Coordinates of C-alpha atoms in Angstrom, one line a residue:
X1 CA 40.0 -38.9 -64.8
X2 CA 36.9 -37.3 -63.1
X3 CA 36.3 -33.8 -64.3
X4 CA 33.7 -31.5 -62.5
X5 CA 33.2 -28.4 -64.5
X6 CA 31.4 -25.4 -63.1
X7 CA 28.6 -27.3 -61.6
X8 CA 25.6 -25.6 -59.7
X9 CA 22.9 -27.4 -57.8
X10 CA 20.5 -26.5 -55.0
X11 CA 18.2 -28.5 -52.8
X12 CA 14.9 -26.8 -51.8
X13 CA 16.3 -23.5 -52.9
X14 CA 19.4 -23.9 -50.9
X15 CA 22.4 -24.0 -53.2
X16 CA 24.9 -26.7 -52.4
X17 CA 27.2 -26.0 -55.3
X18 CA 27.8 -22.7 -57.2
X19 CA 30.1 -22.9 -60.3
X20 CA 32.3 -25.4 -58.4
X21 CA 35.0 -27.3 -60.3
X22 CA 37.6 -29.9 -59.8
X23 CA 39.8 -32.4 -61.6
X24 CA 40.9 -35.8 -60.1
X25 CA 43.5 -37.6 -62.0
X26 CA 42.9 -41.4 -62.7
X27 CA 44.4 -43.6 -60.0
X28 CA 44.6 -40.9 -57.3
X29 CA 43.1 -41.7 -53.9
X30 CA 41.2 -38.7 -52.6
X31 CA 39.6 -37.9 -49.3
X32 CA 36.5 -35.7 -49.6
X33 CA 35.9 -33.5 -46.5
X34 CA 33.5 -30.7 -45.5
X35 CA 31.1 -29.9 -42.8
X36 CA 27.9 -32.0 -42.3
X37 CA 25.0 -31.0 -44.5
X38 CA 27.2 -29.2 -47.2
X39 CA 26.4 -31.4 -49.9
X40 CA 29.0 -34.2 -50.1
X41 CA 26.7 -37.1 -50.5
X42 CA 24.6 -35.1 -53.0
X43 CA 27.8 -34.8 -55.1
X44 CA 28.3 -38.6 -55.1
X45 CA 24.7 -38.9 -56.4
X46 CA 25.5 -36.3 -59.1
X47 CA 28.6 -38.3 -60.3
X48 CA 26.4 -41.3 -60.5
X49 CA 23.8 -39.5 -62.5
X50 CA 21.0 -40.1 -59.8
X51 CA 20.3 -36.3 -59.7
X52 CA 20.4 -33.8 -62.6
X53 CA 22.7 -30.9 -62.7
X54 CA 21.3 -27.4 -62.9
X55 CA 24.5 -26.2 -64.7
X56 CA 27.8 -27.5 -65.5
X57 CA 29.2 -31.0 -66.3
X58 CA 30.5 -33.9 -64.7
X59 CA 32.7 -36.2 -66.9
X60 CA 34.1 -39.8 -66.4
X61 CA 36.3 -41.8 -69.0
X62 CA 34.0 -43.7 -71.4
X63 CA 33.2 -47.2 -70.2
X64 CA 34.4 -46.4 -66.7
X65 CA 32.7 -48.4 -64.0
X66 CA 31.5 -46.4 -61.0
X67 CA 31.0 -48.4 -57.7
X68 CA 29.9 -47.3 -54.2
X69 CA 27.9 -48.7 -51.2
X70 CA 24.4 -47.4 -51.3
X71 CA 22.6 -49.9 -49.1
X72 CA 22.9 -53.0 -47.1
X73 CA 22.8 -56.4 -48.7
X74 CA 19.3 -58.0 -48.5
X75 CA 18.6 -60.7 -46.0
X76 CA 18.8 -63.5 -48.4
X77 CA 19.7 -67.4 -48.2
X78 CA 22.9 -66.6 -50.3
X79 CA 26.1 -67.3 -48.5
X80 CA 28.4 -64.2 -47.8
X81 CA 31.1 -65.5 -50.0
X82 CA 28.7 -65.9 -53.0
X83 CA 27.2 -62.7 -52.5
X84 CA 30.6 -61.0 -52.7
X85 CA 31.4 -63.2 -55.7
X86 CA 28.3 -62.0 -57.5
X87 CA 29.1 -58.4 -56.9
X88 CA 31.7 -58.4 -59.9
X89 CA 29.0 -58.6 -62.6
X90 CA 31.5 -58.9 -65.4
X91 CA 33.2 -62.1 -63.8
X92 CA 29.8 -63.6 -63.1
X93 CA 28.6 -63.0 -66.5
X94 CA 31.8 -64.4 -68.2
X95 CA 31.8 -67.6 -65.9
X96 CA 28.2 -68.1 -66.8
X97 CA 28.7 -67.7 -70.5
X98 CA 31.8 -69.9 -70.5
X99 CA 29.3 -72.9 -69.5
X100 CA 27.3 -72.6 -72.5
X101 CA 29.6 -70.9 -75.3
X102 CA 30.3 -73.1 -78.3
X103 CA 32.0 -70.8 -80.7
X104 CA 35.8 -71.4 -80.4
X105 CA 36.9 -67.9 -81.0
X106 CA 34.2 -66.6 -78.4
X107 CA 35.7 -69.3 -75.8
X108 CA 39.2 -68.1 -76.3
X109 CA 37.9 -64.5 -75.7
X110 CA 36.2 -65.5 -72.6
X111 CA 39.1 -67.3 -71.2
X112 CA 41.6 -64.5 -72.1
X113 CA 39.1 -62.0 -70.3
X114 CA 38.8 -64.3 -67.2
X115 CA 42.6 -64.6 -67.1
X116 CA 43.0 -60.7 -67.3
X117 CA 40.6 -60.0 -64.5
X118 CA 41.9 -62.6 -62.3
X119 CA 38.8 -64.4 -62.2
X120 CA 40.4 -67.8 -61.1
X121 CA 41.7 -66.1 -57.9
X122 CA 38.3 -64.6 -57.1
X123 CA 37.4 -66.8 -54.3
X124 CA 40.5 -66.4 -52.5
X125 CA 40.3 -62.5 -52.9
X126 CA 36.8 -62.3 -51.9
X127 CA 37.5 -64.5 -48.9
X128 CA 40.5 -62.3 -48.0
X129 CA 38.2 -59.1 -48.1
X130 CA 35.6 -60.6 -45.9
X131 CA 38.3 -61.8 -43.4
X132 CA 39.7 -58.2 -43.3
X133 CA 36.3 -56.8 -42.6
X134 CA 35.7 -59.3 -39.7
X135 CA 34.0 -62.3 -41.1
X136 CA 35.6 -65.9 -40.0
X137 CA 35.9 -68.6 -42.6
X138 CA 32.9 -70.3 -41.0
X139 CA 31.0 -66.9 -41.3
X140 CA 31.6 -66.8 -45.0
X141 CA 29.6 -69.8 -45.7
X142 CA 26.6 -68.7 -43.6
X143 CA 23.5 -67.0 -45.1
X144 CA 23.3 -63.2 -45.3
X145 CA 19.9 -63.6 -43.4
X146 CA 22.0 -64.6 -40.3
X147 CA 23.5 -61.4 -39.9
X148 CA 22.2 -58.0 -38.7
X149 CA 21.9 -54.7 -40.8
X150 CA 25.4 -53.5 -39.7
X151 CA 27.2 -56.8 -40.7
X152 CA 25.4 -56.8 -44.0
X153 CA 26.6 -53.4 -44.6
X154 CA 30.1 -54.8 -44.3
X155 CA 29.0 -57.4 -47.0
X156 CA 28.1 -54.7 -49.2
X157 CA 31.3 -52.9 -48.8
X158 CA 33.1 -56.3 -49.3
X159 CA 31.3 -56.6 -52.6
X160 CA 32.1 -53.2 -54.0
X161 CA 35.8 -53.6 -53.0
X162 CA 35.9 -57.0 -54.7
X163 CA 34.2 -55.6 -57.8
X164 CA 37.1 -53.0 -58.0
X165 CA 35.4 -50.3 -59.9
X166 CA 37.5 -47.7 -62.0
X167 CA 36.0 -44.9 -59.6
X168 CA 35.3 -46.2 -56.1
X169 CA 33.1 -43.8 -54.3
X170 CA 32.8 -44.4 -50.4
X171 CA 30.4 -42.5 -48.1
X172 CA 31.9 -42.8 -44.5
X173 CA 32.8 -46.4 -44.8
X174 CA 34.2 -46.8 -41.3
X175 CA 30.9 -45.8 -39.7
X176 CA 29.9 -49.4 -39.6
X177 CA 33.2 -50.9 -38.9
X178 CA 35.2 -51.5 -35.7
X179 CA 38.8 -50.5 -35.2
X180 CA 40.2 -53.6 -36.6
X181 CA 38.0 -53.4 -39.8
X182 CA 38.9 -49.5 -40.2
X183 CA 42.5 -50.2 -40.0
X184 CA 42.3 -53.2 -42.6
X185 CA 40.5 -50.7 -44.9
X186 CA 42.9 -48.1 -44.5
X187 CA 45.6 -50.5 -45.7
X188 CA 43.5 -51.7 -48.5
X189 CA 42.6 -48.4 -49.9
X190 CA 46.3 -47.3 -49.7
X191 CA 46.9 -50.1 -52.2
X192 CA 43.8 -49.7 -54.4
X193 CA 44.8 -49.7 -58.0
X194 CA 42.1 -47.2 -59.5
X195 CA 40.6 -43.9 -58.5
X196 CA 39.1 -43.6 -55.0
X197 CA 37.0 -40.6 -53.5
X198 CA 36.1 -41.2 -49.9
X199 CA 33.9 -39.1 -47.7
X200 CA 35.4 -39.5 -44.2
X201 CA 35.7 -37.8 -40.8
X202 CA 38.4 -40.3 -39.7
X203 CA 41.6 -38.6 -39.7
X204 CA 43.7 -41.7 -39.5
X205 CA 42.2 -42.8 -42.7
X206 CA 42.6 -39.4 -44.3
X207 CA 46.4 -39.4 -43.2
X208 CA 47.3 -42.8 -44.3
X209 CA 45.2 -43.8 -47.2
X210 CA 44.9 -41.0 -49.5
X211 CA 47.2 -38.4 -51.3
X212 CA 44.9 -35.6 -51.9
X213 CA 41.9 -33.9 -50.1
X214 CA 38.8 -32.5 -51.9
X215 CA 37.3 -29.8 -49.7
X216 CA 33.7 -28.6 -50.1
X217 CA 33.1 -25.2 -48.5
X218 CA 31.2 -22.0 -49.3
X219 CA 29.5 -24.1 -52.4
X220 CA 32.9 -24.4 -53.9
X221 CA 35.6 -27.3 -54.4
X222 CA 39.3 -27.1 -53.8
X223 CA 41.6 -29.9 -54.2
X224 CA 44.7 -29.9 -52.1
X225 CA 47.8 -32.1 -52.5
X226 CA 48.8 -34.2 -49.5
X227 CA 47.1 -36.0 -46.8
X228 CA 44.8 -34.4 -44.2
X229 CA 47.2 -32.9 -41.8
X230 CA 49.0 -31.2 -44.8
X231 CA 45.6 -29.9 -45.9
X232 CA 44.6 -28.7 -42.5
X233 CA 48.1 -26.7 -42.2
X234 CA 47.7 -25.2 -45.8
X235 CA 44.1 -24.2 -45.1
X236 CA 45.0 -22.7 -41.8
X237 CA 47.7 -20.5 -43.7
X238 CA 44.9 -19.4 -46.0
X239 CA 42.6 -18.4 -43.3
X240 CA 45.2 -16.5 -41.5
X241 CA 46.2 -14.6 -44.8
X242 CA 42.4 -13.8 -45.5
X243 CA 41.7 -12.9 -41.9
X244 CA 44.9 -10.3 -42.1
X245 CA 43.9 -8.9 -45.3
X246 CA 40.3 -8.5 -44.0
X247 CA 41.5 -6.5 -41.0
X248 CA 43.5 -4.3 -43.3
X249 CA 40.6 -3.5 -45.5
X250 CA 38.2 -2.9 -42.5
X251 CA 40.8 -0.4 -41.2
X252 CA 41.1 1.4 -44.5
X253 CA 37.3 1.4 -44.8
X254 CA 36.9 2.9 -41.3
X255 CA 39.6 5.7 -42.1
X256 CA 37.8 6.6 -45.5
X257 CA 34.3 6.5 -43.7
X258 CA 35.5 8.8 -40.9
X259 CA 36.7 11.5 -43.5
X260 CA 33.3 11.1 -45.2
X261 CA 31.3 11.5 -41.9
X262 CA 33.4 14.6 -41.0
X263 CA 33.4 16.6 -44.3
X264 CA 30.5 15.4 -46.5
X265 CA 28.5 18.4 -45.7
X266 CA 31.3 21.0 -45.9
X267 CA 31.3 22.6 -49.2
X268 CA 35.1 22.8 -49.6
X269 CA 35.6 19.0 -48.7
X270 CA 32.3 17.6 -50.5
X271 CA 33.9 16.6 -53.7
X272 CA 36.8 14.7 -51.6
X273 CA 34.1 13.1 -49.6
X274 CA 32.2 11.9 -52.5
X275 CA 35.5 10.5 -54.0
X276 CA 36.1 8.5 -50.9
X277 CA 32.5 7.2 -50.8
X278 CA 33.2 5.8 -54.4
X279 CA 36.4 4.2 -53.1
X280 CA 34.5 2.5 -50.3
X281 CA 31.7 1.2 -52.7
X282 CA 34.4 -0.1 -55.1
X283 CA 36.4 -2.2 -52.3
X284 CA 35.6 -5.8 -52.8
X285 CA 35.0 -7.6 -49.5
X286 CA 37.5 -10.0 -48.5
X287 CA 35.6 -12.9 -47.0
X288 CA 37.2 -15.8 -45.0
X289 CA 35.8 -19.2 -45.6
X290 CA 32.6 -19.6 -43.4
X291 CA 33.6 -21.6 -40.4
X292 CA 31.3 -23.5 -38.4
X293 CA 31.9 -22.1 -35.1
X294 CA 33.7 -24.9 -33.4
X295 CA 30.7 -26.6 -31.8
X296 CA 32.1 -27.3 -28.4
X297 CA 30.8 -29.9 -26.0
X298 CA 30.6 -29.0 -22.3
X299 CA 30.5 -32.0 -20.2
X300 CA 29.4 -31.4 -16.6
X301 CA 32.1 -32.4 -14.1
X302 CA 31.1 -34.7 -11.3
X303 CA 30.1 -32.8 -8.3
X304 CA 31.9 -35.0 -5.7
X305 CA 35.0 -37.3 -5.5
X306 CA 34.1 -40.9 -4.6
X307 CA 36.2 -43.1 -2.6
X308 CA 38.4 -45.4 -4.9
X309 CA 37.8 -47.6 -6.6
X310 CA 34.9 -46.5 -8.8
X311 CA 34.2 -50.1 -9.8
X312 CA 35.7 -53.2 -9.4
X313 CA 35.2 -56.6 -10.7
X314 CA 36.4 -59.9 -8.9
X315 CA 36.0 -63.2 -10.8
X316 CA 32.9 -61.8 -12.7
X317 CA 31.4 -63.4 -15.8
X318 CA 28.8 -62.0 -18.2
X319 CA 26.9 -63.2 -21.2
X320 CA 23.6 -63.9 -22.8
X321 CA 21.2 -66.7 -22.3
X322 CA 23.4 -68.4 -19.7
X323 CA 26.3 -68.6 -22.1
X324 CA 29.4 -66.5 -20.9
X325 CA 30.9 -64.1 -23.3
X326 CA 33.6 -62.9 -20.7
X327 CA 34.5 -64.7 -17.5
X328 CA 37.1 -64.5 -14.6
X329 CA 37.3 -60.8 -14.9
X330 CA 39.4 -59.0 -12.3
X331 CA 39.5 -55.2 -13.2
X332 CA 39.5 -52.0 -11.3
X333 CA 38.6 -48.5 -12.4
X334 CA 39.7 -45.3 -10.5
X335 CA 38.5 -41.8 -10.6
X336 CA 40.7 -40.3 -13.4
X337 CA 41.2 -43.4 -15.6
X338 CA 41.1 -43.1 -19.2
X339 CA 40.9 -46.6 -20.7
X340 CA 40.3 -47.7 -24.4
X341 CA 38.9 -51.1 -25.0
X342 CA 40.7 -53.2 -27.8
X343 CA 39.8 -56.2 -29.5
X344 CA 38.1 -57.7 -32.6
X345 CA 34.4 -57.3 -33.2
X346 CA 32.3 -60.1 -31.4
X347 CA 35.1 -60.7 -28.8
X348 CA 32.9 -58.8 -26.1
X349 CA 33.9 -55.0 -26.0
X350 CA 30.2 -53.8 -26.1
X351 CA 29.3 -56.6 -23.7
X352 CA 32.0 -55.4 -21.2
X353 CA 30.8 -51.8 -21.6
X354 CA 27.2 -52.8 -20.7
X355 CA 28.3 -54.6 -17.6
X356 CA 30.2 -51.7 -16.5
X357 CA 27.3 -49.4 -17.3
X358 CA 25.1 -51.6 -15.3
X359 CA 23.0 -52.6 -18.4
X360 CA 23.8 -56.2 -17.9
X361 CA 24.3 -58.1 -14.6
X362 CA 27.2 -60.5 -14.0
X363 CA 26.3 -64.1 -14.0
X364 CA 28.8 -65.0 -11.3
X365 CA 31.6 -63.2 -9.3
X366 CA 31.3 -59.8 -7.7
X367 CA 30.8 -56.4 -9.1
X368 CA 31.6 -53.5 -6.5
X369 CA 30.5 -49.9 -7.3
X370 CA 31.5 -47.0 -5.1
X371 CA 28.4 -45.7 -3.2
X372 CA 26.6 -43.1 -5.0
X373 CA 28.4 -43.8 -8.5
X374 CA 26.7 -42.4 -11.4
X375 CA 27.5 -43.8 -14.8
X376 CA 26.9 -42.1 -18.1
X377 CA 26.5 -44.6 -21.1
X378 CA 26.4 -43.7 -24.7
X379 CA 26.0 -46.4 -27.5
X380 CA 25.2 -46.4 -31.1
X381 CA 21.7 -47.7 -30.7
X382 CA 20.8 -44.8 -28.6
X383 CA 20.3 -42.8 -31.6
X384 CA 17.5 -44.9 -32.7
X385 CA 16.0 -44.7 -29.1
X386 CA 15.4 -41.1 -29.3
X387 CA 11.7 -40.3 -29.7
X388 CA 11.3 -39.2 -33.3
X389 CA 8.3 -36.9 -32.9
X390 CA 9.7 -35.1 -29.7
X391 CA 12.2 -32.2 -30.0
X392 CA 15.5 -31.9 -28.0
X393 CA 13.7 -29.6 -25.6
X394 CA 11.1 -32.3 -25.0
X395 CA 13.9 -34.8 -24.2
X396 CA 15.4 -32.6 -21.7
X397 CA 12.1 -31.6 -20.2
X398 CA 11.5 -35.4 -19.4
X399 CA 14.7 -35.7 -17.5
X400 CA 14.7 -32.3 -16.0
X401 CA 10.8 -31.6 -15.3
X402 CA 11.6 -28.8 -12.8
X403 CA 14.3 -27.0 -14.7
X404 CA 13.7 -23.6 -16.2
X405 CA 13.4 -23.2 -20.0
X406 CA 16.3 -21.0 -20.4
X407 CA 18.4 -23.5 -18.5
X408 CA 17.4 -26.3 -20.7
X409 CA 18.1 -24.2 -23.8
X410 CA 21.6 -23.5 -22.4
X411 CA 22.2 -27.1 -21.9
X412 CA 21.3 -27.7 -25.6
X413 CA 23.5 -24.7 -26.6
X414 CA 26.5 -26.4 -24.7
X415 CA 26.2 -29.3 -27.0
X416 CA 25.9 -27.4 -30.3
X417 CA 22.1 -27.6 -30.6
X418 CA 21.1 -24.0 -31.2
X419 CA 17.4 -22.4 -31.2
X420 CA 16.9 -23.7 -34.8
X421 CA 17.3 -27.4 -33.5
X422 CA 15.9 -27.0 -30.0
X423 CA 12.2 -27.3 -31.2
X424 CA 12.9 -29.4 -34.3
X425 CA 11.5 -33.0 -34.2
X426 CA 14.2 -35.5 -33.4
X427 CA 13.5 -37.4 -36.7
X428 CA 14.4 -34.2 -38.6
X429 CA 17.9 -33.9 -37.0
X430 CA 21.1 -35.0 -38.7
X431 CA 23.0 -37.9 -37.6
X432 CA 25.6 -35.5 -35.9
X433 CA 22.8 -33.5 -34.1
X434 CA 21.1 -36.8 -32.8
X435 CA 24.6 -37.9 -31.5
X436 CA 25.1 -34.5 -29.7
X437 CA 21.7 -34.8 -28.0
X438 CA 22.4 -38.4 -27.0
X439 CA 25.8 -37.4 -25.6
X440 CA 24.0 -34.5 -23.6
X441 CA 21.4 -37.1 -22.2
X442 CA 24.2 -39.5 -21.0
X443 CA 26.2 -36.8 -19.3
X444 CA 23.3 -34.6 -18.1
X445 CA 23.6 -36.0 -14.4
X446 CA 27.4 -35.3 -14.1
X447 CA 28.4 -39.0 -14.0
X448 CA 31.7 -40.0 -12.3
X449 CA 32.3 -42.7 -14.8
X450 CA 31.4 -41.9 -18.6
X451 CA 31.3 -45.0 -21.1
X452 CA 31.3 -44.1 -24.9
X453 CA 30.8 -46.9 -27.4
X454 CA 31.5 -45.7 -30.9
X455 CA 30.4 -42.0 -30.0
X456 CA 32.1 -40.5 -33.3
X457 CA 30.3 -42.4 -36.0
X458 CA 28.1 -39.2 -37.0
X459 CA 30.3 -36.5 -36.0
X460 CA 32.4 -34.5 -38.4
X461 CA 36.0 -33.7 -37.9
X462 CA 35.5 -30.4 -36.2
X463 CA 32.9 -32.1 -33.7
X464 CA 35.5 -35.0 -33.1
X465 CA 38.1 -32.5 -32.1
X466 CA 35.6 -30.8 -29.8
X467 CA 34.7 -34.2 -28.3
X468 CA 38.5 -34.6 -27.6
X469 CA 38.6 -31.3 -25.8
X470 CA 35.6 -32.2 -23.8
X471 CA 36.9 -35.5 -22.7
X472 CA 40.3 -34.1 -21.8
X473 CA 38.6 -31.4 -19.6
X474 CA 36.2 -33.9 -18.1
X475 CA 37.0 -34.7 -14.4
X476 CA 35.6 -38.3 -14.4
X477 CA 36.7 -41.7 -15.6
X478 CA 36.3 -42.5 -19.2
X479 CA 35.9 -45.9 -21.0
X480 CA 36.0 -45.7 -24.9
X481 CA 35.3 -48.1 -27.5
X482 CA 35.9 -46.5 -30.9
X483 CA 37.5 -47.2 -34.4
X484 CA 38.9 -43.6 -34.3
X485 CA 42.6 -44.1 -33.6
X486 CA 43.0 -40.3 -33.4
X487 CA 40.5 -40.1 -30.7
X488 CA 41.9 -43.0 -28.7
X489 CA 45.5 -41.6 -29.0
X490 CA 44.6 -38.4 -27.4
X491 CA 42.2 -39.4 -24.9
X492 CA 43.2 -42.8 -23.5
X493 CA 46.3 -43.5 -21.3
X494 CA 45.6 -47.2 -20.5
X495 CA 44.5 -50.0 -23.0
X496 CA 42.6 -53.1 -22.2
X497 CA 42.5 -55.9 -24.7
X498 CA 39.3 -57.8 -24.8
X499 CA 39.6 -61.4 -26.5
X500 CA 39.3 -65.2 -25.8
X501 CA 36.7 -64.5 -23.1
X502 CA 39.0 -62.4 -21.1
X503 CA 40.1 -58.8 -20.6
X504 CA 43.7 -57.9 -19.7
X505 CA 46.0 -54.9 -19.9
X506 CA 47.6 -54.4 -23.3
X507 CA 51.4 -54.0 -22.7
X508 CA 52.1 -51.9 -26.0
X509 CA 50.8 -48.6 -27.5
X510 CA 48.2 -47.9 -30.2
X511 CA 50.9 -47.9 -33.0
X512 CA 51.9 -51.2 -31.9
X513 CA 48.4 -52.4 -31.7
X514 CA 47.9 -51.3 -35.3
X515 CA 51.0 -52.9 -36.7
X516 CA 50.1 -56.2 -34.8
X517 CA 46.7 -56.2 -36.6
X518 CA 48.2 -55.3 -39.9
X519 CA 51.1 -57.7 -39.7
X520 CA 50.9 -60.9 -41.8
X521 CA 53.7 -63.6 -41.2
X522 CA 54.7 -65.4 -44.3
X523 CA 53.5 -69.0 -44.5
X524 CA 56.2 -71.5 -43.3
X525 CA 56.0 -73.2 -46.6
X526 CA 56.9 -70.1 -48.5
X527 CA 59.7 -69.3 -46.1
X528 CA 61.2 -72.6 -46.8
X529 CA 60.9 -72.3 -50.6
X530 CA 62.5 -68.8 -50.5
X531 CA 65.7 -68.8 -52.5
X532 CA 68.8 -67.1 -51.1
X533 CA 70.9 -64.8 -53.1
X534 CA 74.5 -66.2 -53.7
X535 CA 77.2 -64.7 -51.5
X536 CA 79.0 -63.2 -54.3
X537 CA 75.9 -61.1 -55.1
X538 CA 75.8 -59.4 -51.6
X539 CA 77.9 -56.5 -52.5
X540 CA 75.7 -55.7 -55.7
X541 CA 72.5 -56.0 -53.4
X542 CA 74.1 -53.6 -50.8
X543 CA 74.9 -51.1 -53.7
X544 CA 71.3 -51.4 -55.1
X545 CA 70.0 -50.7 -51.7
X546 CA 72.1 -47.7 -51.2
X547 CA 71.1 -46.3 -54.6
X548 CA 67.4 -46.8 -53.6
X549 CA 68.0 -45.1 -50.3
X550 CA 69.6 -42.2 -52.0
X551 CA 66.7 -41.9 -54.5
X552 CA 64.0 -42.0 -51.5
X553 CA 66.0 -39.4 -49.5
X554 CA 66.0 -36.9 -52.4
X555 CA 62.3 -37.6 -53.3
X556 CA 61.4 -36.9 -49.6
X557 CA 63.5 -33.7 -49.3
X558 CA 61.9 -32.5 -52.4
X559 CA 58.3 -33.3 -51.1
X560 CA 59.3 -31.3 -48.0
X561 CA 60.3 -28.2 -50.0
X562 CA 57.2 -28.3 -52.1
X563 CA 55.0 -28.8 -49.0
X564 CA 56.7 -25.7 -47.5
X565 CA 56.1 -23.7 -50.7
X566 CA 52.3 -24.9 -50.7
X567 CA 51.9 -23.6 -47.1
X568 CA 53.2 -20.0 -48.1
X569 CA 50.1 -17.8 -47.5
X570 CA 51.3 -15.5 -50.4
X571 CA 50.7 -18.5 -53.0
X572 CA 47.0 -18.0 -52.5
X573 CA 46.9 -14.3 -53.2
X574 CA 44.8 -13.2 -56.3
X575 CA 46.8 -13.8 -59.5
X576 CA 48.8 -16.5 -58.5
X577 CA 46.3 -19.4 -59.4
X578 CA 48.8 -20.6 -62.1
X579 CA 51.7 -20.7 -59.7
X580 CA 49.4 -22.7 -57.1
X581 CA 48.0 -25.2 -59.8
X582 CA 51.7 -25.9 -61.1
X583 CA 53.0 -26.5 -57.6
X584 CA 49.9 -28.8 -56.9
X585 CA 50.7 -30.7 -60.1
X586 CA 54.3 -30.9 -59.1
X587 CA 53.4 -32.2 -55.7
X588 CA 51.2 -34.9 -57.3
X589 CA 53.7 -36.2 -59.6
X590 CA 56.2 -36.2 -56.7
X591 CA 54.0 -38.4 -54.7
X592 CA 53.9 -41.0 -57.5
X593 CA 57.7 -40.9 -57.9
X594 CA 58.0 -41.2 -54.0
X595 CA 55.8 -44.1 -54.0
X596 CA 57.9 -45.9 -56.7
X597 CA 61.0 -45.0 -55.0
X598 CA 59.7 -46.6 -51.8
X599 CA 58.5 -49.8 -53.6
X600 CA 62.2 -50.1 -55.0
X601 CA 63.7 -49.5 -51.8
X602 CA 61.5 -52.1 -50.0
X603 CA 62.4 -54.5 -52.9
X604 CA 66.1 -54.1 -52.4
X605 CA 65.9 -54.4 -48.8
X606 CA 63.9 -57.6 -49.1
X607 CA 66.3 -59.1 -51.5
X608 CA 69.4 -58.2 -49.3
X609 CA 67.6 -59.7 -46.2
X610 CA 66.8 -62.9 -48.1
X611 CA 70.5 -63.1 -48.9
X612 CA 71.2 -63.3 -45.3

């Protein structure tokens, strides 16, 4: 259990936590959300003891192992597989000691502990984790030095997952993963056997991998039961209640003040006026949680309509150093297309994006662009290409030298960069602010074709929703590469799959693609060895399945009722804290029971299926 009790902490005089408390039960998987810059990463450092609290206490069970990904793996000659195996310090130490131990009792202890922690299956587990994060069997034997920093971040993530700490702290783990890796991680975290606290702005992960949401707002922590969508609905209800109460109080305050203004200098009414002034002074302000004004994006729409197609490829090939990555490309993009590029990392999605953006030339075949076509291109590396000493205004001045200062500032404001950031050096901007500036520079010419390669990595959830709105309203064509399934699902209406050196339309939808990636067909040998139930047991198996279905239906119905009660705004009125805590506890217990019921149902269904 993780207990955060009445903590306070400030950075450079700015308080991040003020008497904040939360309790996370052992074994729970919790998403940690809040606006960028409010202190989420700082809390992780406080939990690990890297920073000293000003007040309060953070307690974890004695001897609990806390793990997280702090930095990438060094560029060493050690293979990826050995690097991941070494991340489990206990396993490595026991295996080393086992080679030299001579005392029989100690040898027995070592062997028993190695058995308990599954040491003998370590290589298989480490290999499976690396494979899930995008490393082939051949890659796993290569040295870490052979891979770039982004890939070594994946190795670091694989290491901490393999070590399986009692408290796993993950800070935006999908930022350096592609869609396939992100989906694999979702599935892995959903089965993780210990406590997880994950900072994420990925709605898919927060809806499918965690059972609770810890929200940081106004320097306080609030734990909500349920996945992200449930949290969002519950919080919206609280905001609506607070807003309604605030309006009532303001109306009452205005009424009392009007009496005071009229009669405070009239002798016969002076005492009544003073009484009303006291009533006004005693009113406790009802404040709604501070909302970041939804920082909308405003993409300029193309100023002309080009003759279709905007871009066409006929027998085109593209690659590096004379080696083709993609070949025999026959593709067409029209004016209102919304296309998502799917495919595993390294198959050529970014290469195709660069070809379409004109950043790479085709090595053969024909690329036809509409006359006057303007292309806006955003890629992750562009954040690093911003000039660190120059302000956002300086960046705009360079591309719009004849534009007035007010117009430049208005452009920045349209991308959520206000007066405070306009004159700030780019190196001092947050990751999200740099991403906004890069998006502004990519779209400033009102392109007819916008190509976005992982645009959401540094954007919080509110900004991602704003990006969805901007892309929906945008009048040009859009090509998207992203691990954010929520973004792809709301924006893209066509899917192209990149793989095996080719690009082709994908016939299914995103849910089908997700299922395809996560499905694992059982080995044929295992299929052959599977024993079928005897025919006389079929009736019993059907009865067991029916009973499991009944338990599952009851648990789901009860969860729906509890969720409805948790969404009731009246629950969050003053004085009902105990009721709210009891309901949240019941919801957490029910989640555990529901998971068990689902497990029993799946086992019963599998046994019946195996019996034919």
